[in-house]
mmCIF file of C-alpha atoms in Angstrom:
data_model
loop_
_atom_site.group_PDB
_atom_site.id
_atom_site.type_symbol
_atom_site.label_atom_id
_atom_site.label_comp_id
_atom_site.label_asym_id
_atom_site.label_seq_id
_atom_site.Cartn_x
_atom_site.Cartn_y
_atom_site.Cartn_z
ATOM 1 C CA MET M 64 192.497 259.248 45.757
ATOM 2 C CA ASN M 65 191.421 255.691 44.486
ATOM 3 C CA LYS M 66 191.441 254.007 41.214
ATOM 4 C CA SER M 67 191.008 250.923 39.752
ATOM 5 C CA VAL M 68 193.478 248.498 39.048
ATOM 6 C CA MET M 69 193.143 245.397 36.780
ATOM 7 C CA THR M 70 194.823 242.301 37.768
ATOM 8 C CA HIS M 71 196.595 240.307 35.319
ATOM 9 C CA VAL M 72 195.437 237.896 32.921
ATOM 10 C CA LEU M 73 196.034 234.119 34.119
ATOM 11 C CA PRO M 74 199.040 232.771 32.161
ATOM 12 C CA PRO M 75 199.104 229.263 30.659
ATOM 13 C CA LEU M 76 200.182 226.253 31.851
ATOM 14 C CA ARG M 77 202.350 223.781 30.065
ATOM 15 C CA ILE M 78 202.721 220.253 31.405
ATOM 16 C CA GLY M 79 205.072 218.368 29.129
ATOM 17 C CA LYS M 80 203.683 218.727 25.669
ATOM 18 C CA HIS M 81 200.345 219.778 26.865
ATOM 19 C CA ILE M 82 199.107 223.433 27.153
ATOM 20 C CA ALA M 83 195.965 224.266 29.377
ATOM 21 C CA ARG M 84 194.442 227.732 28.747
ATOM 22 C CA TYR M 85 194.521 228.565 32.537
ATOM 23 C CA PRO M 86 197.146 227.400 34.967
ATOM 24 C CA ILE M 87 194.381 225.507 37.119
ATOM 25 C CA VAL M 88 194.601 221.447 37.604
ATOM 26 C CA GLN M 89 191.320 220.113 39.168
ATOM 27 C CA GLY M 90 192.100 218.148 42.087
ATOM 28 C CA ALA M 91 191.292 214.153 42.066
ATOM 29 C CA MET M 92 188.624 213.177 44.625
ATOM 30 C CA ALA M 93 187.938 209.497 45.180
ATOM 31 C CA VAL M 94 185.715 207.393 45.075
ATOM 32 C CA ARG M 95 183.631 208.891 41.782
ATOM 33 C CA VAL M 96 183.673 212.518 43.222
ATOM 34 C CA ALA M 97 186.137 213.666 40.684
ATOM 35 C CA GLY M 98 185.200 211.440 37.233
ATOM 36 C CA ALA M 99 184.583 211.843 33.725
ATOM 37 C CA ASN M 100 181.721 214.498 34.270
ATOM 38 C CA LEU M 101 183.878 216.711 36.624
ATOM 39 C CA ALA M 102 187.192 216.191 34.475
ATOM 40 C CA GLY M 103 185.897 216.762 30.902
ATOM 41 C CA ALA M 104 183.621 220.071 32.342
ATOM 42 C CA VAL M 105 187.159 221.312 33.686
ATOM 43 C CA ALA M 106 189.067 220.582 30.603
ATOM 44 C CA ASN M 107 186.388 222.024 28.190
ATOM 45 C CA ALA M 108 186.343 225.155 30.433
ATOM 46 C CA GLY M 109 190.479 225.655 29.718
ATOM 47 C CA GLY M 110 191.703 223.867 33.042
ATOM 48 C CA VAL M 111 193.320 220.514 33.639
ATOM 49 C CA GLY M 112 190.534 217.707 34.046
ATOM 50 C CA VAL M 113 191.686 215.043 36.265
ATOM 51 C CA ILE M 114 189.600 211.814 37.044
ATOM 52 C CA ALA M 115 190.586 210.209 40.086
ATOM 53 C CA SER M 116 191.044 206.317 39.923
ATOM 54 C CA LEU M 117 190.384 204.937 43.234
ATOM 55 C CA GLY M 118 187.411 202.866 43.484
ATOM 56 C CA LEU M 119 186.248 203.801 39.731
ATOM 57 C CA GLY M 120 184.913 199.989 39.519
ATOM 58 C CA LEU M 121 183.501 199.690 43.006
ATOM 59 C CA TYR M 122 179.789 200.014 41.768
ATOM 60 C CA SER M 123 180.587 198.487 38.315
ATOM 61 C CA PRO M 124 178.746 195.156 37.397
ATOM 62 C CA ASP M 125 182.223 193.867 36.731
ATOM 63 C CA PHE M 126 182.849 193.908 40.262
ATOM 64 C CA ASP M 127 181.742 190.603 41.960
ATOM 65 C CA LYS M 128 182.797 190.518 45.568
ATOM 66 C CA ARG M 129 182.767 186.675 45.379
ATOM 67 C CA LYS M 130 185.476 186.761 42.734
ATOM 68 C CA ARG M 131 189.064 187.223 44.034
ATOM 69 C CA GLY M 132 190.509 189.989 41.759
ATOM 70 C CA SER M 133 187.505 191.078 40.152
ATOM 71 C CA PHE M 134 187.798 194.589 41.844
ATOM 72 C CA PHE M 135 190.806 195.338 39.881
ATOM 73 C CA THR M 136 189.428 194.206 36.594
ATOM 74 C CA ALA M 137 186.517 196.231 37.263
ATOM 75 C CA ASN M 138 188.543 199.281 38.105
ATOM 76 C CA LYS M 139 190.598 199.054 34.658
ATOM 77 C CA LEU M 140 187.412 198.545 32.729
ATOM 78 C CA ALA M 141 185.700 201.630 34.509
ATOM 79 C CA LEU M 142 188.780 203.786 33.879
ATOM 80 C CA ILE M 143 188.636 203.144 30.398
ATOM 81 C CA ASP M 144 185.217 204.319 30.085
ATOM 82 C CA GLU M 145 185.765 207.335 32.164
ATOM 83 C CA LEU M 146 188.335 208.425 29.975
ATOM 84 C CA ALA M 147 186.475 207.786 26.864
ATOM 85 C CA LYS M 148 183.406 209.710 28.144
ATOM 86 C CA ALA M 149 185.679 212.671 29.513
ATOM 87 C CA ARG M 150 187.131 212.961 25.800
ATOM 88 C CA THR M 151 183.462 213.087 24.318
ATOM 89 C CA ILE M 152 182.799 216.229 26.816
ATOM 90 C CA SER M 153 186.128 217.696 26.219
ATOM 91 C CA GLN M 154 188.031 216.796 22.808
ATOM 92 C CA ASP M 155 190.667 219.065 22.651
ATOM 93 C CA GLY M 156 191.069 219.933 26.437
ATOM 94 C CA VAL M 157 193.824 218.352 28.946
ATOM 95 C CA ILE M 158 192.338 215.457 30.572
ATOM 96 C CA GLY M 159 194.681 213.629 33.512
ATOM 97 C CA VAL M 160 194.125 210.737 35.703
ATOM 98 C CA ASN M 161 195.307 210.539 39.448
ATOM 99 C CA ILE M 162 196.709 207.130 40.483
ATOM 100 C CA LEU M 163 197.939 206.026 44.117
ATOM 101 C CA VAL M 164 201.272 204.565 44.252
ATOM 102 C CA ALA M 165 199.954 202.802 47.309
ATOM 103 C CA THR M 166 196.985 200.786 45.772
ATOM 104 C CA LYS M 167 197.501 197.570 44.387
ATOM 105 C CA ASP M 168 196.694 198.146 40.503
ATOM 106 C CA TYR M 169 198.967 200.972 40.552
ATOM 107 C CA PRO M 170 200.996 199.817 37.497
ATOM 108 C CA VAL M 171 198.009 198.376 35.587
ATOM 109 C CA LEU M 172 196.130 201.832 36.032
ATOM 110 C CA ALA M 173 199.267 203.782 34.853
ATOM 111 C CA GLN M 174 199.767 201.672 31.666
ATOM 112 C CA THR M 175 195.816 201.703 31.179
ATOM 113 C CA ALA M 176 195.814 205.409 31.794
ATOM 114 C CA ALA M 177 198.638 205.834 29.081
ATOM 115 C CA ALA M 178 196.923 203.483 26.237
ATOM 116 C CA GLU M 179 193.632 204.993 26.391
ATOM 117 C CA GLY M 180 194.827 208.441 25.542
ATOM 118 C CA ALA M 181 195.048 210.309 29.242
ATOM 119 C CA ASP M 182 197.404 213.527 28.508
ATOM 120 C CA VAL M 183 198.664 213.324 32.046
ATOM 121 C CA ILE M 184 199.204 211.129 35.144
ATOM 122 C CA ILE M 185 199.325 212.486 38.692
ATOM 123 C CA THR M 186 200.689 210.137 41.155
ATOM 124 C CA GLY M 187 200.209 210.484 45.053
ATOM 125 C CA ALA M 188 200.097 208.254 47.897
ATOM 126 C CA GLY M 189 203.925 207.380 47.597
ATOM 127 C CA LEU M 190 206.737 207.882 45.401
ATOM 128 C CA PRO M 191 206.519 206.898 41.745
ATOM 129 C CA LEU M 192 210.178 205.651 41.245
ATOM 130 C CA ILE M 193 209.470 203.397 38.305
ATOM 131 C CA LEU M 194 206.517 204.937 36.990
ATOM 132 C CA PRO M 195 208.435 205.834 33.480
ATOM 133 C CA GLU M 196 208.391 202.058 32.724
ATOM 134 C CA TYR M 197 204.842 201.541 32.948
ATOM 135 C CA THR M 198 204.281 204.547 30.400
ATOM 136 C CA ALA M 199 207.756 203.890 28.005
ATOM 137 C CA ASP M 200 205.434 203.300 25.176
ATOM 138 C CA TYR M 201 203.779 206.613 25.538
ATOM 139 C CA PRO M 202 206.069 209.471 24.990
ATOM 140 C CA ASP M 203 203.627 211.900 24.930
ATOM 141 C CA ILE M 204 201.910 211.500 28.152
ATOM 142 C CA ALA M 205 203.327 213.770 31.115
ATOM 143 C CA LEU M 206 204.074 212.572 34.477
ATOM 144 C CA VAL M 207 203.295 214.587 37.566
ATOM 145 C CA PRO M 208 204.212 212.940 40.844
ATOM 146 C CA SER M 209 202.715 214.797 44.309
ATOM 147 C CA ILE M 210 205.219 215.770 46.633
ATOM 148 C CA SER M 211 205.227 217.819 49.936
ATOM 149 C CA ASN M 212 209.151 218.225 50.512
ATOM 150 C CA VAL M 213 212.264 219.087 48.471
ATOM 151 C CA GLN M 214 213.667 215.786 49.370
ATOM 152 C CA ALA M 215 210.906 213.773 47.790
ATOM 153 C CA ALA M 216 211.489 215.634 44.408
ATOM 154 C CA GLN M 217 215.285 215.429 44.594
ATOM 155 C CA LEU M 218 214.956 211.184 44.971
ATOM 156 C CA ILE M 219 212.584 211.328 42.253
ATOM 157 C CA CYS M 220 214.459 213.368 39.460
ATOM 158 C CA GLN M 221 217.408 211.389 40.832
ATOM 159 C CA VAL M 222 216.164 207.898 40.414
ATOM 160 C CA TRP M 223 214.627 208.862 36.965
ATOM 161 C CA GLN M 224 217.567 210.213 35.341
ATOM 162 C CA LYS M 225 220.017 207.576 36.236
ATOM 163 C CA ARG M 226 217.379 204.775 35.091
ATOM 164 C CA TYR M 227 215.331 206.308 32.608
ATOM 165 C CA ASN M 228 217.183 209.611 31.647
ATOM 166 C CA ARG M 229 214.121 211.732 31.930
ATOM 167 C CA LEU M 230 212.707 214.187 34.590
ATOM 168 C CA PRO M 231 209.104 214.799 35.817
ATOM 169 C CA ASP M 232 207.032 217.313 33.534
ATOM 170 C CA ALA M 233 205.635 218.827 36.391
ATOM 171 C CA PHE M 234 205.528 218.409 40.181
ATOM 172 C CA ILE M 235 202.166 218.866 42.609
ATOM 173 C CA VAL M 236 203.527 220.629 45.739
ATOM 174 C CA GLU M 237 201.327 219.863 48.586
ATOM 175 C CA ASN M 238 200.618 222.701 51.459
ATOM 176 C CA CYS M 239 200.385 220.325 54.279
ATOM 177 C CA GLN M 240 199.057 222.870 56.173
ATOM 178 C CA LYS M 241 195.726 223.143 53.897
ATOM 179 C CA VAL M 242 195.725 220.280 51.687
ATOM 180 C CA GLY M 243 192.469 217.867 51.992
ATOM 181 C CA GLY M 244 192.675 214.519 52.372
ATOM 182 C CA HIS M 245 196.011 212.426 53.666
ATOM 183 C CA PHE M 246 198.946 214.809 54.752
ATOM 184 C CA THR M 247 201.405 213.289 52.162
ATOM 185 C CA GLN M 248 204.657 212.735 53.497
ATOM 186 C CA CYS M 249 203.785 215.239 56.189
ATOM 187 C CA GLU M 250 202.697 214.031 59.612
ATOM 188 C CA GLN M 251 202.050 217.367 61.412
ATOM 189 C CA ILE M 252 199.300 219.622 60.772
ATOM 190 C CA ASN M 253 201.894 222.752 61.642
ATOM 191 C CA PRO M 254 205.458 221.520 61.152
ATOM 192 C CA PRO M 255 207.934 224.260 62.610
ATOM 193 C CA GLY M 256 209.158 226.558 60.316
ATOM 194 C CA PHE M 257 207.374 225.378 57.281
ATOM 195 C CA SER M 258 205.638 227.567 54.431
ATOM 196 C CA ILE M 259 204.841 226.675 50.957
ATOM 197 C CA ALA M 260 206.685 229.769 49.571
ATOM 198 C CA SER M 261 210.053 228.170 51.169
ATOM 199 C CA VAL M 262 209.448 224.935 49.499
ATOM 200 C CA ILE M 263 208.776 226.611 46.376
ATOM 201 C CA SER M 264 211.875 228.408 46.364
ATOM 202 C CA ALA M 265 213.898 225.399 47.688
ATOM 203 C CA LEU M 266 212.646 223.710 44.597
ATOM 204 C CA ARG M 267 213.533 226.268 42.173
ATOM 205 C CA GLU M 268 216.967 226.559 43.648
ATOM 206 C CA TYR M 269 217.606 222.927 43.294
ATOM 207 C CA PHE M 270 216.195 222.355 39.395
ATOM 208 C CA ALA M 271 218.230 225.556 38.508
ATOM 209 C CA ASN M 272 221.707 224.897 40.475
ATOM 210 C CA GLN M 273 221.768 220.825 40.308
ATOM 211 C CA LEU M 274 219.802 220.037 37.284
ATOM 212 C CA GLY M 275 219.812 223.090 35.464
ATOM 213 C CA VAL M 276 216.068 223.035 34.430
ATOM 214 C CA SER M 277 213.122 224.457 35.206
ATOM 215 C CA ILE M 278 210.159 222.122 36.207
ATOM 216 C CA PRO M 279 206.406 223.542 36.436
ATOM 217 C CA LEU M 280 205.329 223.702 39.997
ATOM 218 C CA ILE M 281 201.879 223.322 40.992
ATOM 219 C CA VAL M 282 200.294 224.273 44.427
ATOM 220 C CA THR M 283 197.574 222.334 46.033
ATOM 221 C CA GLY M 284 196.123 222.716 49.503
ATOM 222 C CA GLY M 285 193.622 225.508 50.098
ATOM 223 C CA ILE M 286 193.729 227.199 47.167
ATOM 224 C CA TRP M 287 189.943 228.781 47.071
ATOM 225 C CA ASP M 288 189.584 231.824 44.895
ATOM 226 C CA ARG M 289 191.282 234.356 42.728
ATOM 227 C CA ALA M 290 193.092 236.193 45.243
ATOM 228 C CA ASP M 291 194.482 232.476 46.233
ATOM 229 C CA ILE M 292 195.766 232.122 42.984
ATOM 230 C CA GLU M 293 197.254 234.912 42.418
ATOM 231 C CA GLU M 294 199.250 234.812 45.793
ATOM 232 C CA MET M 295 200.919 231.383 44.635
ATOM 233 C CA LEU M 296 201.757 232.454 41.161
ATOM 234 C CA ALA M 297 203.304 235.445 42.968
ATOM 235 C CA ILE M 298 205.649 233.249 44.979
ATOM 236 C CA ALA M 299 206.893 231.288 41.603
ATOM 237 C CA ALA M 300 204.535 228.575 41.325
ATOM 238 C CA ASP M 301 203.195 227.872 37.471
ATOM 239 C CA GLY M 302 199.964 226.749 38.705
ATOM 240 C CA VAL M 303 197.698 225.619 41.504
ATOM 241 C CA GLN M 304 195.659 222.592 41.755
ATOM 242 C CA ILE M 305 191.889 223.229 43.406
ATOM 243 C CA GLY M 306 189.788 220.238 44.714
ATOM 244 C CA THR M 307 187.196 221.276 47.374
ATOM 245 C CA ARG M 308 185.862 224.100 45.234
ATOM 246 C CA PHE M 309 184.989 221.925 42.464
ATOM 247 C CA ILE M 310 182.873 219.932 44.413
ATOM 248 C CA THR M 311 179.991 222.136 44.873
ATOM 249 C CA THR M 312 179.452 222.347 41.038
ATOM 250 C CA GLU M 313 176.503 220.914 39.078
ATOM 251 C CA GLU M 314 179.148 218.576 37.028
ATOM 252 C CA CYS M 315 180.998 217.194 40.288
ATOM 253 C CA ASP M 316 180.286 213.574 39.727
ATOM 254 C CA ALA M 317 179.084 212.863 43.717
ATOM 255 C CA ASP M 318 175.928 212.569 44.886
ATOM 256 C CA ARG M 319 173.694 216.038 45.491
ATOM 257 C CA ARG M 320 173.827 215.632 49.151
ATOM 258 C CA TYR M 321 177.463 215.478 49.037
ATOM 259 C CA LYS M 322 177.428 218.616 47.629
ATOM 260 C CA GLU M 323 175.010 220.457 49.752
ATOM 261 C CA PHE M 324 177.157 218.516 53.033
ATOM 262 C CA HIS M 325 180.335 220.586 51.651
ATOM 263 C CA LEU M 326 178.037 223.924 50.772
ATOM 264 C CA GLN M 327 177.196 224.103 54.744
ATOM 265 C CA ALA M 328 180.844 223.614 56.084
ATOM 266 C CA CYS M 329 182.707 226.273 57.508
ATOM 267 C CA ALA M 330 186.345 226.200 58.931
ATOM 268 C CA GLU M 331 185.066 225.139 62.095
ATOM 269 C CA ASP M 332 184.014 221.972 60.631
ATOM 270 C CA ILE M 333 187.291 220.558 59.902
ATOM 271 C CA MET M 334 189.184 217.389 61.766
ATOM 272 C CA THR M 335 192.019 215.344 61.457
ATOM 273 C CA VAL M 336 190.896 211.855 61.227
ATOM 274 C CA PRO M 337 192.968 208.770 61.411
ATOM 275 C CA SER M 338 193.250 206.691 58.401
ATOM 276 C CA PRO M 339 194.204 202.904 57.496
ATOM 277 C CA VAL M 340 196.920 204.408 55.575
ATOM 278 C CA GLY M 341 198.559 205.214 58.427
ATOM 279 C CA LYS M 342 198.487 208.899 57.780
ATOM 280 C CA PRO M 343 196.519 211.540 59.209
ATOM 281 C CA SER M 344 193.599 213.128 57.007
ATOM 282 C CA ARG M 345 191.660 216.260 56.812
ATOM 283 C CA ALA M 346 188.213 215.676 56.483
ATOM 284 C CA LEU M 347 184.732 217.946 57.445
ATOM 285 C CA ARG M 348 182.906 216.968 60.798
ATOM 286 C CA ASN M 349 180.304 214.180 61.086
ATOM 287 C CA ALA M 350 179.120 211.051 63.059
ATOM 288 C CA PHE M 351 181.696 209.014 61.052
ATOM 289 C CA ALA M 352 184.647 211.288 61.644
ATOM 290 C CA GLU M 353 183.852 211.593 65.322
ATOM 291 C CA ASN M 354 183.501 207.860 65.630
ATOM 292 C CA ALA M 355 186.749 207.393 63.935
ATOM 293 C CA ILE M 356 188.594 209.903 65.809
ATOM 294 C CA ALA M 357 187.317 208.280 69.327
ATOM 295 C CA GLY M 358 187.981 204.730 67.912
ATOM 296 C CA SER M 359 184.288 203.771 68.322
ATOM 297 C CA SER M 360 183.452 200.293 67.832
ATOM 298 C CA SER M 361 180.559 201.084 65.787
ATOM 299 C CA ILE M 362 182.555 201.754 62.767
ATOM 300 C CA GLU M 363 182.429 198.776 60.721
ATOM 301 C CA ARG M 364 186.277 196.997 60.150
ATOM 302 C CA ARG M 365 185.668 195.057 57.005
ATOM 303 C CA CYS M 366 187.739 195.066 54.121
ATOM 304 C CA ILE M 367 185.740 195.288 50.738
ATOM 305 C CA ALA M 368 188.268 195.190 47.961
ATOM 306 C CA ASN M 369 191.591 194.603 49.064
ATOM 307 C CA CYS M 370 192.775 197.778 47.390
ATOM 308 C CA LEU M 371 195.884 199.191 49.129
ATOM 309 C CA GLU M 372 199.206 197.394 49.516
ATOM 310 C CA SER M 373 199.584 198.299 53.228
ATOM 311 C CA CYS M 374 196.097 198.933 55.385
ATOM 312 C CA LEU M 375 195.571 198.988 59.121
ATOM 313 C CA CYS M 376 191.969 197.873 58.263
ATOM 314 C CA ARG M 377 192.697 194.484 56.353
ATOM 315 C CA ASP M 378 196.000 194.003 58.270
ATOM 316 C CA SER M 379 195.086 194.494 61.727
ATOM 317 C CA GLY M 380 191.387 195.196 62.182
ATOM 318 C CA LYS M 381 192.383 199.058 63.056
ATOM 319 C CA THR M 382 190.245 201.980 61.776
ATOM 320 C CA TYR M 383 188.074 201.421 58.901
ATOM 321 C CA CYS M 384 187.991 200.526 55.213
ATOM 322 C CA LEU M 385 189.165 203.799 53.300
ATOM 323 C CA LEU M 386 187.299 202.937 50.133
ATOM 324 C CA GLN M 387 184.010 202.144 51.722
ATOM 325 C CA ALA M 388 183.958 205.129 53.859
ATOM 326 C CA LEU M 389 184.702 207.502 51.031
ATOM 327 C CA ALA M 390 182.263 205.781 48.841
ATOM 328 C CA ARG M 391 179.372 206.091 51.029
ATOM 329 C CA ALA M 392 179.968 209.888 51.347
ATOM 330 C CA GLY M 393 180.425 210.052 47.724
ATOM 331 C CA GLN M 394 176.955 208.150 47.352
ATOM 332 C CA GLY M 395 175.015 210.697 49.732
ATOM 333 C CA ASP M 396 175.423 209.212 53.231
ATOM 334 C CA VAL M 397 177.185 212.247 54.371
ATOM 335 C CA GLU M 398 176.769 211.183 58.046
ATOM 336 C CA ASN M 399 178.315 207.479 58.042
ATOM 337 C CA GLY M 400 181.021 208.300 55.163
ATOM 338 C CA LEU M 401 184.475 209.988 55.222
ATOM 339 C CA ILE M 402 184.192 213.244 53.787
ATOM 340 C CA PHE M 403 187.791 214.959 52.773
ATOM 341 C CA SER M 404 188.053 218.570 52.597
ATOM 342 C CA GLY M 405 190.792 220.973 52.303
ATOM 343 C CA ALA M 406 191.356 223.384 55.287
ATOM 344 C CA ASN M 407 190.736 226.817 53.483
ATOM 345 C CA VAL M 408 186.612 226.410 53.416
ATOM 346 C CA ARG M 409 184.856 229.479 52.972
ATOM 347 C CA TYR M 410 181.110 230.296 52.356
ATOM 348 C CA THR M 411 179.398 228.907 49.208
ATOM 349 C CA GLU M 412 176.135 230.609 48.399
ATOM 350 C CA ARG M 413 175.281 227.869 46.029
ATOM 351 C CA ILE M 414 176.051 225.124 43.466
ATOM 352 C CA MET M 415 177.261 226.551 40.096
ATOM 353 C CA SER M 416 178.279 225.122 36.814
ATOM 354 C CA ILE M 417 181.979 224.683 36.084
ATOM 355 C CA ALA M 418 181.678 227.198 33.165
ATOM 356 C CA GLU M 419 180.509 229.992 35.973
ATOM 357 C CA LEU M 420 183.229 228.908 38.632
ATOM 358 C CA MET M 421 185.838 228.923 35.961
ATOM 359 C CA ALA M 422 184.847 232.384 35.191
ATOM 360 C CA GLU M 423 184.999 233.604 38.680
ATOM 361 C CA LEU M 424 188.421 232.044 39.171
ATOM 362 C CA THR M 425 190.084 233.192 35.896
ATOM 363 C CA GLN M 426 188.676 236.404 34.514
ATOM 364 C CA PRO M 427 190.877 239.637 35.187
ATOM 365 C CA GLN M 428 189.070 241.347 38.146
ATOM 366 C CA THR M 429 189.008 245.032 39.086
ATOM 367 C CA ALA M 430 190.660 245.823 42.316
ATOM 368 C CA ILE M 431 190.663 249.103 44.237
ATOM 369 C CA ALA M 432 194.192 250.756 44.789
ATOM 370 C CA LEU M 433 193.867 253.306 47.879
#
């Protein structure tokens, strides 16, 4: 006989001194796809809202292409504005900033995020070995590196303990088989023997046996619905980070055409595209992605802001300007821009509000047990 079984209520997520009502961290999607509107709405709905810092100042009146360094000034000022705006949307929610270690203004943006009241700093695109130096005056801010293997976590923990007598407040653990954008520290789409469960297990063992602590682990990559969240919690993750699913929401800061392009996407549209950072990236099929894969001369190879420490576009005239490619897509030019996406793309009927989506992801659901 069939009977109804109520799935459990999702637990809260503690990151340092901050507690989110639900174990859901919103993904950071540049350029101005994940801004104050999205981050504030997610924080207001009980998740961790995250502002993506890459390229915030690109369309700012403070950015003058004729003045060297003005892009970085514009970025800093734009981050201050976005944090203030997000906080007006969610006065008591948990709001974070994602900062890429590989960008030239990483130290300034980390210091700015801390000074301007961010609750959490999440880093990507490199190992944040000296991040605690930038936030030393702000002990309440939680520091959360993104990693994709145990070795990266071990190195960060060892360096932070030795230099700063502290450990990360959590880790974002990337499932390189499914994560959108760059495969951070993971060059293969399907590494032999890889499973996200084995990474989580190895990290838990290292924390317990070598450090004598428990550090929250937040899995990112391919998280789409409540079943995916339950699956990650079942393998001992403390939470999940969701990116692509938040794009098709009213509050997402991207152009409506960008959202609708994602709305129509399916698994067959996922492509692996080369990037000027020297790593593969996961994106949706369009004219730009196909030209980038083919190495077409039709792609503009002009650096527009000198934003990265190492860039194949600027340094050797290869690939394309990452900032420009992401910006074009986010502004609605969905054929001539780069559209990052996670691998776990499923049908979405319509663009909905964050409140609706968070309710769908978090409310206990009735399952049928046979």
